[in-house]
PDB file of C-alpha atoms and ligand atoms in Angstrom:
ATOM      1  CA  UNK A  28     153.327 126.015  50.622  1.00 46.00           C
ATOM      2  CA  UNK A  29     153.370 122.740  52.460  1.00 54.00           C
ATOM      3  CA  UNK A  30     152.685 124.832  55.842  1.00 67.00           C
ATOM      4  CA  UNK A  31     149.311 122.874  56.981  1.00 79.00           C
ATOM      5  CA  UNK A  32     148.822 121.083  53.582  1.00 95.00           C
ATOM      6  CA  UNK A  33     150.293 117.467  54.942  1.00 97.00           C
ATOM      7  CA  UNK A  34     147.206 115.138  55.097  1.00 98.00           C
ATOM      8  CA  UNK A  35     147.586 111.358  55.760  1.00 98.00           C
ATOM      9  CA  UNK A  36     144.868 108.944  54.693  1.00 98.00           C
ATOM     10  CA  UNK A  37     144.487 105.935  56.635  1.00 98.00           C
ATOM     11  CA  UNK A  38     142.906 103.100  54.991  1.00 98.00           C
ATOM     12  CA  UNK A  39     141.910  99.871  57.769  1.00 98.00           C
ATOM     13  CA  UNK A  40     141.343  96.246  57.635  1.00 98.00           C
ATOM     14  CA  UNK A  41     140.272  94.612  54.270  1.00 98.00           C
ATOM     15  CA  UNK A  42     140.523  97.627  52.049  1.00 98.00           C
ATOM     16  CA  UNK A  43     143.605  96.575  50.561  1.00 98.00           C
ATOM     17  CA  UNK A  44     141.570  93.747  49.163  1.00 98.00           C
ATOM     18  CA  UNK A  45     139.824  96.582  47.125  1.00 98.00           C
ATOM     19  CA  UNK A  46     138.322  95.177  43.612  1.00 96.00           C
ATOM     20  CA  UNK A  47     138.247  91.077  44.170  1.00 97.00           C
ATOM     21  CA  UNK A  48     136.237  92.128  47.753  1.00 97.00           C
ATOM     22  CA  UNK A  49     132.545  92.414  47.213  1.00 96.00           C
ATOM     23  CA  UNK A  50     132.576  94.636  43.909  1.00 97.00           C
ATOM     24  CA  UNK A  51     128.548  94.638  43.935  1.00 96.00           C
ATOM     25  CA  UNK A  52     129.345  96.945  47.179  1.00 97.00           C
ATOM     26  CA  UNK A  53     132.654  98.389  46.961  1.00 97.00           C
ATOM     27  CA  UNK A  54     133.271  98.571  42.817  1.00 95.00           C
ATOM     28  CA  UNK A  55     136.248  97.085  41.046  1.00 96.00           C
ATOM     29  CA  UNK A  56     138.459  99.514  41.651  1.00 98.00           C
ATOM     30  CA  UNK A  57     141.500  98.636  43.471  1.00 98.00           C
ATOM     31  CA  UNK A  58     143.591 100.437  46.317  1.00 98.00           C
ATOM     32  CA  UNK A  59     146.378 101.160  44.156  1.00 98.00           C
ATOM     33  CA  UNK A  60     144.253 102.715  41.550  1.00 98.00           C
ATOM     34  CA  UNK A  61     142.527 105.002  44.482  1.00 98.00           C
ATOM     35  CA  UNK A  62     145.985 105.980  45.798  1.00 98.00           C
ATOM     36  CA  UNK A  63     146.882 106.953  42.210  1.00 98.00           C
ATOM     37  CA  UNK A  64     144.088 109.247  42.119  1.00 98.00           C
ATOM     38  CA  UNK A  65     144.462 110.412  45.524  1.00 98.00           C
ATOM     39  CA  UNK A  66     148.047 111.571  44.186  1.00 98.00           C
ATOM     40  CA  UNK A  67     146.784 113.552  41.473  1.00 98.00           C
ATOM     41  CA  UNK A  68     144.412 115.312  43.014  1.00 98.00           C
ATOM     42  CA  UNK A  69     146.335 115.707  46.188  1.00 98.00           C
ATOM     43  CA  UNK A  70     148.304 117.087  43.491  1.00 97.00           C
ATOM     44  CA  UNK A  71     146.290 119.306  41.842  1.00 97.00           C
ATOM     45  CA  UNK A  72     144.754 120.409  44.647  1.00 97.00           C
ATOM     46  CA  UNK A  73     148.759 121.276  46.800  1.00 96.00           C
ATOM     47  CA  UNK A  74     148.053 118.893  49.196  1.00 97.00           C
ATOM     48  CA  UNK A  75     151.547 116.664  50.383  1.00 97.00           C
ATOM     49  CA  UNK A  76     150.121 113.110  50.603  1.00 98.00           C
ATOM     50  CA  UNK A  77     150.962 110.369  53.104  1.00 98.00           C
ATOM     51  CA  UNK A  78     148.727 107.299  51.909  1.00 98.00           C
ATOM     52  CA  UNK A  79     148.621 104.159  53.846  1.00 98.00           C
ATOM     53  CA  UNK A  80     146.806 100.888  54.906  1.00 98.00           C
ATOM     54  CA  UNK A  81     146.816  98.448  57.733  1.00 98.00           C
ATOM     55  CA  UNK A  82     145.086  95.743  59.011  1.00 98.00           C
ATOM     56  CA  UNK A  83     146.146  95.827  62.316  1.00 98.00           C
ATOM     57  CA  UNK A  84     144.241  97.889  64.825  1.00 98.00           C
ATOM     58  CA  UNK A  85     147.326  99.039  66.948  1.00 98.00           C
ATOM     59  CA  UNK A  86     149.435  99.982  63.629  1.00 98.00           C
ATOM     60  CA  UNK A  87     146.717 102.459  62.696  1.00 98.00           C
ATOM     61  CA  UNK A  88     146.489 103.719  66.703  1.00 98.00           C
ATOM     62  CA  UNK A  89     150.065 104.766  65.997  1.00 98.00           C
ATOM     63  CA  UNK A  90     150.252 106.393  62.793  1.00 98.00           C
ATOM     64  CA  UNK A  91     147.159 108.716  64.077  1.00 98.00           C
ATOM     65  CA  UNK A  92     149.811 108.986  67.041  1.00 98.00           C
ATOM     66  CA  UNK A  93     152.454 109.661  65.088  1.00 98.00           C
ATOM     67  CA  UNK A  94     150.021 112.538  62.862  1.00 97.00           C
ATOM     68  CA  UNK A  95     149.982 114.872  65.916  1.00 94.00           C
ATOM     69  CA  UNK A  96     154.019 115.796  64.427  1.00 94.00           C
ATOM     70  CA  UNK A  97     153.445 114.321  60.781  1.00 96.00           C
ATOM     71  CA  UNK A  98     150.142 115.511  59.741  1.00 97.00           C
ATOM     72  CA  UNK A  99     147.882 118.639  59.645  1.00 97.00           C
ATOM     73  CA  UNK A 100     144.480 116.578  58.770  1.00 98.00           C
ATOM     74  CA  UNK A 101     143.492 112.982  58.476  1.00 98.00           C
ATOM     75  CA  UNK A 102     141.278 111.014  55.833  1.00 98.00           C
ATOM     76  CA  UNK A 103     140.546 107.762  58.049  1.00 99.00           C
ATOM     77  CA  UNK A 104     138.307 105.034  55.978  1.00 98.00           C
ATOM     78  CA  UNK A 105     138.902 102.845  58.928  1.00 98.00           C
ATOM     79  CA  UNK A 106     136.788 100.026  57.475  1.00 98.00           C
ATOM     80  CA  UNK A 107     135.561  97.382  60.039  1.00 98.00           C
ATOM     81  CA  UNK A 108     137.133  99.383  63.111  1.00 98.00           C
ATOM     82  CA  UNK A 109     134.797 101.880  62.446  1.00 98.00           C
ATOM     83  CA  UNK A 110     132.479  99.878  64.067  1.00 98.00           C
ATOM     84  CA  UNK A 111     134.332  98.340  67.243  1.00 98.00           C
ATOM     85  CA  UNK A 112     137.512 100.395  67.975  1.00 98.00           C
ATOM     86  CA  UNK A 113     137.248 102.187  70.858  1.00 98.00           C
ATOM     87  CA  UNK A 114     141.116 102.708  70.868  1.00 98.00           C
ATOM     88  CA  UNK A 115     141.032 104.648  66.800  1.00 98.00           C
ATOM     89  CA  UNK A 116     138.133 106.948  68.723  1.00 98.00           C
ATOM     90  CA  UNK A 117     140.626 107.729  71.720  1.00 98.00           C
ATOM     91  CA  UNK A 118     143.429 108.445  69.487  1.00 98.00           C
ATOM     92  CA  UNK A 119     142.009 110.346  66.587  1.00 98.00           C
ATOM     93  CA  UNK A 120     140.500 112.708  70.223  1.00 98.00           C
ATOM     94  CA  UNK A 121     144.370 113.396  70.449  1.00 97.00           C
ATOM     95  CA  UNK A 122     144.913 114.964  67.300  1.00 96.00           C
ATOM     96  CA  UNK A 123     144.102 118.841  66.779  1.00 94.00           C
ATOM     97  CA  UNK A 124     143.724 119.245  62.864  1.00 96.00           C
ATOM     98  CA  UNK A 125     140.866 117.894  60.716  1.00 98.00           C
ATOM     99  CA  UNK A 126     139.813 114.693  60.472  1.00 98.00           C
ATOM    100  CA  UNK A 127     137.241 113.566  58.204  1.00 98.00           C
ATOM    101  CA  UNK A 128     136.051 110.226  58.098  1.00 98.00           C
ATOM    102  CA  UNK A 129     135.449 108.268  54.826  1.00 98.00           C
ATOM    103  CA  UNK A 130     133.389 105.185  53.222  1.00 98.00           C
ATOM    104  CA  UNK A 131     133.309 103.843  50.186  1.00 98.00           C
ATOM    105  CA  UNK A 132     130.010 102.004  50.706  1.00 98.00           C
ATOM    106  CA  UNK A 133     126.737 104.156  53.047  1.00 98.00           C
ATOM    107  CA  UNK A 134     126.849 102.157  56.564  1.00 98.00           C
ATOM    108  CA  UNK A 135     123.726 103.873  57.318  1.00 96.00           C
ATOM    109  CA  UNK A 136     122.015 102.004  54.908  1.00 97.00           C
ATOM    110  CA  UNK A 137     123.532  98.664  55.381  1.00 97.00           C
ATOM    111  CA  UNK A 138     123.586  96.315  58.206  1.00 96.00           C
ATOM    112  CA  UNK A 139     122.299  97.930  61.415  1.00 96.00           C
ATOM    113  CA  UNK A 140     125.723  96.958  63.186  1.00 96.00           C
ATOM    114  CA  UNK A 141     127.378  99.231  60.439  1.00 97.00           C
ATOM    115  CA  UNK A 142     125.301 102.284  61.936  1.00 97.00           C
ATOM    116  CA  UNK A 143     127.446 102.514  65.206  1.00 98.00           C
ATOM    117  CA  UNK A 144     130.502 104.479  64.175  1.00 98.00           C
ATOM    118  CA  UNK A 145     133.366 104.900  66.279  1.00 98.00           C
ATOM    119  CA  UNK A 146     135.190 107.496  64.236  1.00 98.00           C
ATOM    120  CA  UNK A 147     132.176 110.048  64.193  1.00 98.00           C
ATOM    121  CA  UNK A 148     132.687 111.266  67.336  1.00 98.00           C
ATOM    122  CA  UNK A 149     136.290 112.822  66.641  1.00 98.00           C
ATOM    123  CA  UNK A 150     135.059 113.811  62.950  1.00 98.00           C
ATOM    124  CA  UNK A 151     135.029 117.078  62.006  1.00 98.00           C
ATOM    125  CA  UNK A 152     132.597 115.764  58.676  1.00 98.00           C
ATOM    126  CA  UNK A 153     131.710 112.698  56.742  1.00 98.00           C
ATOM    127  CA  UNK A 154     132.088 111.584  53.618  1.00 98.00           C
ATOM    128  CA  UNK A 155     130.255 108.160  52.612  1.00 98.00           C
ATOM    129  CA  UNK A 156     128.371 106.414  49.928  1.00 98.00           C
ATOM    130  CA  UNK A 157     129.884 107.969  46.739  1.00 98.00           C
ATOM    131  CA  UNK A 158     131.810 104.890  46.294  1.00 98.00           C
ATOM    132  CA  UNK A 159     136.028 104.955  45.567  1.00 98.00           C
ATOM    133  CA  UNK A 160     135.176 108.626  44.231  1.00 98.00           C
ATOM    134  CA  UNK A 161     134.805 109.524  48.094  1.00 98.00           C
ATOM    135  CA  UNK A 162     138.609 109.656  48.091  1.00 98.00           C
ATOM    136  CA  UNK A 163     138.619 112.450  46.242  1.00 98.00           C
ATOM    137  CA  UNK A 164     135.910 114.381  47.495  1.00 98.00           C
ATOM    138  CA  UNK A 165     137.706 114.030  50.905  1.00 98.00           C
ATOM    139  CA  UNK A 166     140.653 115.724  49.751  1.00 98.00           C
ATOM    140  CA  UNK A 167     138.930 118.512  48.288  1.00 98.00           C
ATOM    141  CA  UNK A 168     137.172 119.049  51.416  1.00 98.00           C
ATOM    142  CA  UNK A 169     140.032 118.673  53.345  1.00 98.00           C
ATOM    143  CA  UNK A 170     142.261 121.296  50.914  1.00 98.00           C
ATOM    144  CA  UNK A 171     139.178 123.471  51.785  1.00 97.00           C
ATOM    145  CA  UNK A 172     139.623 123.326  55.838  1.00 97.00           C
ATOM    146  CA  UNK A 173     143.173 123.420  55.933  1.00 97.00           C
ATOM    147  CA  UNK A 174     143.057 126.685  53.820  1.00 95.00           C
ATOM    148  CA  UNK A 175     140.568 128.112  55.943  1.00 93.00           C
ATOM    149  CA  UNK A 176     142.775 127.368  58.936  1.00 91.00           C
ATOM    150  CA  UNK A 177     145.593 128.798  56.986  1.00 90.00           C
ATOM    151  CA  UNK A 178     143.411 132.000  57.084  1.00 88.00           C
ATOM    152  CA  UNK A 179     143.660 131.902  60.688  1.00 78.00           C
TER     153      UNK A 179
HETATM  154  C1  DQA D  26     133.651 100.621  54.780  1.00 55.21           C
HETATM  155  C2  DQA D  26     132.323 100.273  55.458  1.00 55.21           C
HETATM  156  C3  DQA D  26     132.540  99.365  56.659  1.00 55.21           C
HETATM  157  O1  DQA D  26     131.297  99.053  57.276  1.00 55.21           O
HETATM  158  C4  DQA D  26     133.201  98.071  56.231  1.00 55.21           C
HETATM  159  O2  DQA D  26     133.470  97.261  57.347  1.00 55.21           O
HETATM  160  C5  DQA D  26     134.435  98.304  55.426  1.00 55.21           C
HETATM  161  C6  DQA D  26     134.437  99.374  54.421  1.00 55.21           C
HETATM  162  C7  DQA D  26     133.450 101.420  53.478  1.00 55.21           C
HETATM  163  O3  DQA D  26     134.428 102.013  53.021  1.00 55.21           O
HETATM  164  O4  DQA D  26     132.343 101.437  52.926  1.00 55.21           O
HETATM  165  O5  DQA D  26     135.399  97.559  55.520  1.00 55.21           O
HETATM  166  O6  DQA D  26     134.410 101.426  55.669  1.00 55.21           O
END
């Protein structure tokens, strides 16, 4: 049952600010409270769950290392780095399972340096502007690739 079910999501720099940081963009809602529901649906839904957040650039690099044994798909709301990290993009190219990348707020509709991403490149879809609720909607659509893989 937890054969290709193991997704890690990686949360980057600043999210675990979540609630006191800009609530007009990102809510109120806190990262605890989206882990909580990440668990319950990951739940529901018979995903295993490895949740986690750094700020440091080279501590994410190595848990997306790490994923090619740990993980069969990736979540990666890899906040600022989206926009700069050249080193994320070269590791997340390493890993052979889904990755789908994830924002709470649209970049495409905010600053025009927000419209560069990094991450899209190794993303297999994206998932942005529907707020902490995106979290969620990731995992479905991640239970939903992983069981087609399953299929074979
Ligand atoms: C973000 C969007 C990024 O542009 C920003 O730097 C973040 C959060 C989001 O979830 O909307 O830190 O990834």
């Amino acid at each position: 049952m937890t054969a290709q079910r193991r997704t890690l999501v990686l949360n980057g720099p600043n999210l675990n600010m979540l609630g006191a940081r800009e609530p007009e963009i990102y809510g109120r809602t806190t990262l605890a409270q989206i882990e909580a529901e990440c668990r319950a649906a990951a739940t529901r839904l018979g995903l295993v769950l490895d949740f986690r957040q750094s700020n440091s650039e080279g501590e994410l690099v190595a848990w997306i290392q790490q994923a090619r044994e740990s993980a069969d798909g990736i979540i990666i709301n890899a906040a600022a780095l989206t926009h700069t990290s050249v080193a994320i993009l070269d590791a997340l190219k390493l890993v052979t399972g889904p990755v789908i990348e994830l924002h709470i707020s649209n970049p495409l509709n905010r600053e025009p340096f927000r419209r560069r991403s990094f991450v899209t490149p190794a993303a297999t879809g994206l998932i942005c502007g529907f707020g902490a609720h995106g979290y969620v909607l990731a995992l479905e659509a991640m239970a939903h690739l992983l069981a087609e893989r399953a299929k074979g």
